[in-house]
């Protein structure tokens, strides 16, 4: 079953998509799935993951949602704190409205970065966490693609745009927030036992060496998928990554 719904709270309207089996009352465990910059809640990778975990575990459901300024979201300028607010509202909805006994996080790229930032700012509400190619250097990823002319525009207080199907406004203030909130050098030892990171050996945004260093410094379990690029465009490699993450989440039942 797929169901769209909105969470309207504190002046925000978070556009969500919920996947579950035929009997929603059977759901006790909910995965909050977040995606990369420029994506939306109806992306194919999340749908594939949701269909597969629900087929294997009838008590699992999956919620994904539009980040601020993404998909059907009504906001037009990114503010980093609002990404955390959206995440918190979805977590609260899963617990309080859907009655989830356990919450999991599956974050990709930007979603991985926001998950790591959430852990630093809010603590860990998740039973288990899986991050695929998390953007450890979110500021640098954006900065590397900004031209000299665009830097001049930003310096004058003007917006630049990024994105694919939806053009997203980016400001100097947002970039400054990203620069200030670096996650790559933070301590995640307290969360390590519940976390798995999947890296791609040919990731063009976050190098496998950086992910290995981050995981080793924090004693986080990780796996490098050979020949996988940042979006895991090879369907076979994507299927493999999804299977590892489903296995990681499913193992929580044995604890």
PDB file of C-alpha atoms in Angstrom, residues 60-196:
ATOM      1  CA  UNK A  60       7.923  -2.981   8.473  1.00  0.00           C
ATOM      2  CA  UNK A  61       6.696   0.239   6.896  1.00  0.00           C
ATOM      3  CA  UNK A  62       8.648   3.023   5.183  1.00  0.00           C
ATOM      4  CA  UNK A  63       8.073   6.787   5.284  1.00  0.00           C
ATOM      5  CA  UNK A  64       9.786   9.176   2.902  1.00  0.00           C
ATOM      6  CA  UNK A  65       9.105  12.888   2.547  1.00  0.00           C
ATOM      7  CA  UNK A  66      10.018  15.976   0.562  1.00  0.00           C
ATOM      8  CA  UNK A  67      12.903  17.940   2.038  1.00  0.00           C
ATOM      9  CA  UNK A  68      12.438  21.717   2.237  1.00  0.00           C
ATOM     10  CA  UNK A  69      12.403  23.134  -1.330  1.00  0.00           C
ATOM     11  CA  UNK A  70      12.267  19.627  -2.831  1.00  0.00           C
ATOM     12  CA  UNK A  71       9.479  17.838  -4.660  1.00  0.00           C
ATOM     13  CA  UNK A  72       6.092  19.252  -3.727  1.00  0.00           C
ATOM     14  CA  UNK A  73       7.344  21.229  -0.742  1.00  0.00           C
ATOM     15  CA  UNK A  74       6.087  24.821  -0.617  1.00  0.00           C
ATOM     16  CA  UNK A  75       9.244  26.519   0.671  1.00  0.00           C
ATOM     17  CA  UNK A  76      11.551  28.333  -1.748  1.00  0.00           C
ATOM     18  CA  UNK A  77      14.812  28.930   0.149  1.00  0.00           C
ATOM     19  CA  UNK A  78      16.799  26.315   1.996  1.00  0.00           C
ATOM     20  CA  UNK A  79      17.475  26.804   5.710  1.00  0.00           C
ATOM     21  CA  UNK A  80      19.455  23.992   7.311  1.00  0.00           C
ATOM     22  CA  UNK A  81      17.531  24.009  10.593  1.00  0.00           C
ATOM     23  CA  UNK A  82      14.312  23.336   8.678  1.00  0.00           C
ATOM     24  CA  UNK A  83      15.718  20.062   7.359  1.00  0.00           C
ATOM     25  CA  UNK A  84      16.124  18.957  10.980  1.00  0.00           C
ATOM     26  CA  UNK A  85      12.623  20.214  11.829  1.00  0.00           C
ATOM     27  CA  UNK A  86      11.099  18.173   9.000  1.00  0.00           C
ATOM     28  CA  UNK A  87      13.024  15.074  10.112  1.00  0.00           C
ATOM     29  CA  UNK A  88      11.811  15.505  13.696  1.00  0.00           C
ATOM     30  CA  UNK A  89       8.196  15.918  12.659  1.00  0.00           C
ATOM     31  CA  UNK A  90       8.308  12.709  10.614  1.00  0.00           C
ATOM     32  CA  UNK A  91       9.915  10.808  13.498  1.00  0.00           C
ATOM     33  CA  UNK A  92       7.238  12.112  15.875  1.00  0.00           C
ATOM     34  CA  UNK A  93       4.464  11.160  13.434  1.00  0.00           C
ATOM     35  CA  UNK A  94       5.824   7.629  13.041  1.00  0.00           C
ATOM     36  CA  UNK A  95       5.900   7.151  16.808  1.00  0.00           C
ATOM     37  CA  UNK A  96       2.867   9.048  18.000  1.00  0.00           C
ATOM     38  CA  UNK A  97       0.404   8.762  15.102  1.00  0.00           C
ATOM     39  CA  UNK A  98       1.391   5.489  13.466  1.00  0.00           C
ATOM     40  CA  UNK A  99       2.357   3.783  16.718  1.00  0.00           C
ATOM     41  CA  UNK A 100       5.777   2.552  15.625  1.00  0.00           C
ATOM     42  CA  UNK A 101       7.590   0.657  18.346  1.00  0.00           C
ATOM     43  CA  UNK A 102      10.934   1.053  16.593  1.00  0.00           C
ATOM     44  CA  UNK A 103      12.233   3.645  14.139  1.00  0.00           C
ATOM     45  CA  UNK A 104      15.068   3.151  11.631  1.00  0.00           C
ATOM     46  CA  UNK A 105      16.952   5.618   9.430  1.00  0.00           C
ATOM     47  CA  UNK A 106      18.021   4.951   5.840  1.00  0.00           C
ATOM     48  CA  UNK A 107      19.793   8.019   4.434  1.00  0.00           C
ATOM     49  CA  UNK A 108      21.457   8.528   1.060  1.00  0.00           C
ATOM     50  CA  UNK A 109      23.896  11.346   0.189  1.00  0.00           C
ATOM     51  CA  UNK A 110      22.278  14.555   1.545  1.00  0.00           C
ATOM     52  CA  UNK A 111      19.959  12.326   3.573  1.00  0.00           C
ATOM     53  CA  UNK A 112      23.014  10.702   5.122  1.00  0.00           C
ATOM     54  CA  UNK A 113      24.481  14.097   5.966  1.00  0.00           C
ATOM     55  CA  UNK A 114      21.243  15.303   7.587  1.00  0.00           C
ATOM     56  CA  UNK A 115      20.958  12.044   9.556  1.00  0.00           C
ATOM     57  CA  UNK A 116      24.482  12.514  10.928  1.00  0.00           C
ATOM     58  CA  UNK A 117      23.703  16.136  11.752  1.00  0.00           C
ATOM     59  CA  UNK A 118      20.453  15.088  13.449  1.00  0.00           C
ATOM     60  CA  UNK A 119      22.371  12.638  15.661  1.00  0.00           C
ATOM     61  CA  UNK A 120      24.692  15.433  16.765  1.00  0.00           C
ATOM     62  CA  UNK A 121      21.893  17.856  17.548  1.00  0.00           C
ATOM     63  CA  UNK A 122      19.074  15.625  18.792  1.00  0.00           C
ATOM     64  CA  UNK A 123      20.573  12.300  19.846  1.00  0.00           C
ATOM     65  CA  UNK A 124      19.613   8.890  18.521  1.00  0.00           C
ATOM     66  CA  UNK A 125      15.955   7.807  18.323  1.00  0.00           C
ATOM     67  CA  UNK A 126      16.771   5.039  15.837  1.00  0.00           C
ATOM     68  CA  UNK A 127      17.046   1.309  16.507  1.00  0.00           C
ATOM     69  CA  UNK A 128      19.411   0.999  13.543  1.00  0.00           C
ATOM     70  CA  UNK A 129      20.841   3.387  10.950  1.00  0.00           C
ATOM     71  CA  UNK A 130      22.010   2.650   7.401  1.00  0.00           C
ATOM     72  CA  UNK A 131      23.687   5.314   5.287  1.00  0.00           C
ATOM     73  CA  UNK A 132      24.474   4.836   1.610  1.00  0.00           C
ATOM     74  CA  UNK A 133      27.213   7.157   0.279  1.00  0.00           C
ATOM     75  CA  UNK A 134      26.596   9.809   2.968  1.00  0.00           C
ATOM     76  CA  UNK A 135      27.751  13.295   1.923  1.00  0.00           C
ATOM     77  CA  UNK A 136      30.365  13.799   4.624  1.00  0.00           C
ATOM     78  CA  UNK A 137      31.526  17.048   2.992  1.00  0.00           C
ATOM     79  CA  UNK A 138      28.226  18.638   2.022  1.00  0.00           C
ATOM     80  CA  UNK A 139      29.568  22.178   1.864  1.00  0.00           C
ATOM     81  CA  UNK A 140      32.537  21.194  -0.290  1.00  0.00           C
ATOM     82  CA  UNK A 141      30.340  19.196  -2.656  1.00  0.00           C
ATOM     83  CA  UNK A 142      28.328  22.326  -3.413  1.00  0.00           C
ATOM     84  CA  UNK A 143      31.281  24.719  -3.353  1.00  0.00           C
ATOM     85  CA  UNK A 144      33.241  22.685  -5.912  1.00  0.00           C
ATOM     86  CA  UNK A 145      30.486  23.193  -8.484  1.00  0.00           C
ATOM     87  CA  UNK A 146      30.033  26.945  -8.042  1.00  0.00           C
ATOM     88  CA  UNK A 147      31.577  29.144 -10.727  1.00  0.00           C
ATOM     89  CA  UNK A 148      33.402  32.432 -10.109  1.00  0.00           C
ATOM     90  CA  UNK A 149      30.431  34.375 -11.480  1.00  0.00           C
ATOM     91  CA  UNK A 150      28.076  32.516  -9.161  1.00  0.00           C
ATOM     92  CA  UNK A 151      30.290  33.262  -6.145  1.00  0.00           C
ATOM     93  CA  UNK A 152      30.069  36.939  -7.075  1.00  0.00           C
ATOM     94  CA  UNK A 153      26.258  36.714  -7.200  1.00  0.00           C
ATOM     95  CA  UNK A 154      26.176  35.015  -3.811  1.00  0.00           C
ATOM     96  CA  UNK A 155      28.476  37.679  -2.400  1.00  0.00           C
ATOM     97  CA  UNK A 156      25.977  40.330  -3.474  1.00  0.00           C
ATOM     98  CA  UNK A 157      23.152  38.582  -1.652  1.00  0.00           C
ATOM     99  CA  UNK A 158      21.653  37.025  -4.783  1.00  0.00           C
ATOM    100  CA  UNK A 159      20.519  33.420  -5.226  1.00  0.00           C
ATOM    101  CA  UNK A 160      21.911  30.770  -7.520  1.00  0.00           C
ATOM    102  CA  UNK A 161      19.934  27.714  -8.558  1.00  0.00           C
ATOM    103  CA  UNK A 162      20.657  24.021  -8.490  1.00  0.00           C
ATOM    104  CA  UNK A 163      18.604  20.899  -9.041  1.00  0.00           C
ATOM    105  CA  UNK A 164      17.042  18.793 -11.752  1.00  0.00           C
ATOM    106  CA  UNK A 165      13.265  18.665 -12.307  1.00  0.00           C
ATOM    107  CA  UNK A 166      12.831  21.431  -9.741  1.00  0.00           C
ATOM    108  CA  UNK A 167      15.248  24.355  -9.591  1.00  0.00           C
ATOM    109  CA  UNK A 168      16.242  25.005  -5.992  1.00  0.00           C
ATOM    110  CA  UNK A 169      17.456  28.373  -4.768  1.00  0.00           C
ATOM    111  CA  UNK A 170      20.753  28.383  -2.906  1.00  0.00           C
ATOM    112  CA  UNK A 171      21.990  31.311  -0.831  1.00  0.00           C
ATOM    113  CA  UNK A 172      25.276  32.287   0.758  1.00  0.00           C
ATOM    114  CA  UNK A 173      23.589  31.922   4.156  1.00  0.00           C
ATOM    115  CA  UNK A 174      22.746  28.284   3.443  1.00  0.00           C
ATOM    116  CA  UNK A 175      26.285  27.552   2.279  1.00  0.00           C
ATOM    117  CA  UNK A 176      27.642  29.217   5.417  1.00  0.00           C
ATOM    118  CA  UNK A 177      25.396  26.987   7.519  1.00  0.00           C
ATOM    119  CA  UNK A 178      26.728  23.891   5.778  1.00  0.00           C
ATOM    120  CA  UNK A 179      30.306  25.031   6.300  1.00  0.00           C
ATOM    121  CA  UNK A 180      29.684  25.594  10.005  1.00  0.00           C
ATOM    122  CA  UNK A 181      27.893  22.270  10.444  1.00  0.00           C
ATOM    123  CA  UNK A 182      30.578  19.891   9.221  1.00  0.00           C
ATOM    124  CA  UNK A 183      29.883  16.291  10.257  1.00  0.00           C
ATOM    125  CA  UNK A 184      33.038  14.626   8.972  1.00  0.00           C
ATOM    126  CA  UNK A 185      35.154  15.388  12.041  1.00  0.00           C
ATOM    127  CA  UNK A 186      32.505  14.805  14.724  1.00  0.00           C
ATOM    128  CA  UNK A 187      32.478  11.953  17.239  1.00  0.00           C
ATOM    129  CA  UNK A 188      29.948   9.202  16.500  1.00  0.00           C
ATOM    130  CA  UNK A 189      31.333   6.515  18.792  1.00  0.00           C
ATOM    131  CA  UNK A 190      28.140   6.507  20.880  1.00  0.00           C
ATOM    132  CA  UNK A 191      26.095   5.631  17.778  1.00  0.00           C
ATOM    133  CA  UNK A 192      28.535   3.246  16.110  1.00  0.00           C
ATOM    134  CA  UNK A 193      26.966  -0.040  17.205  1.00  0.00           C
ATOM    135  CA  UNK A 194      23.689   0.824  15.508  1.00  0.00           C
ATOM    136  CA  UNK A 195      25.161   2.165  12.257  1.00  0.00           C
ATOM    137  CA  UNK A 196      26.111   0.669   8.881  1.00  0.00           C
TER     138      UNK A 196
END
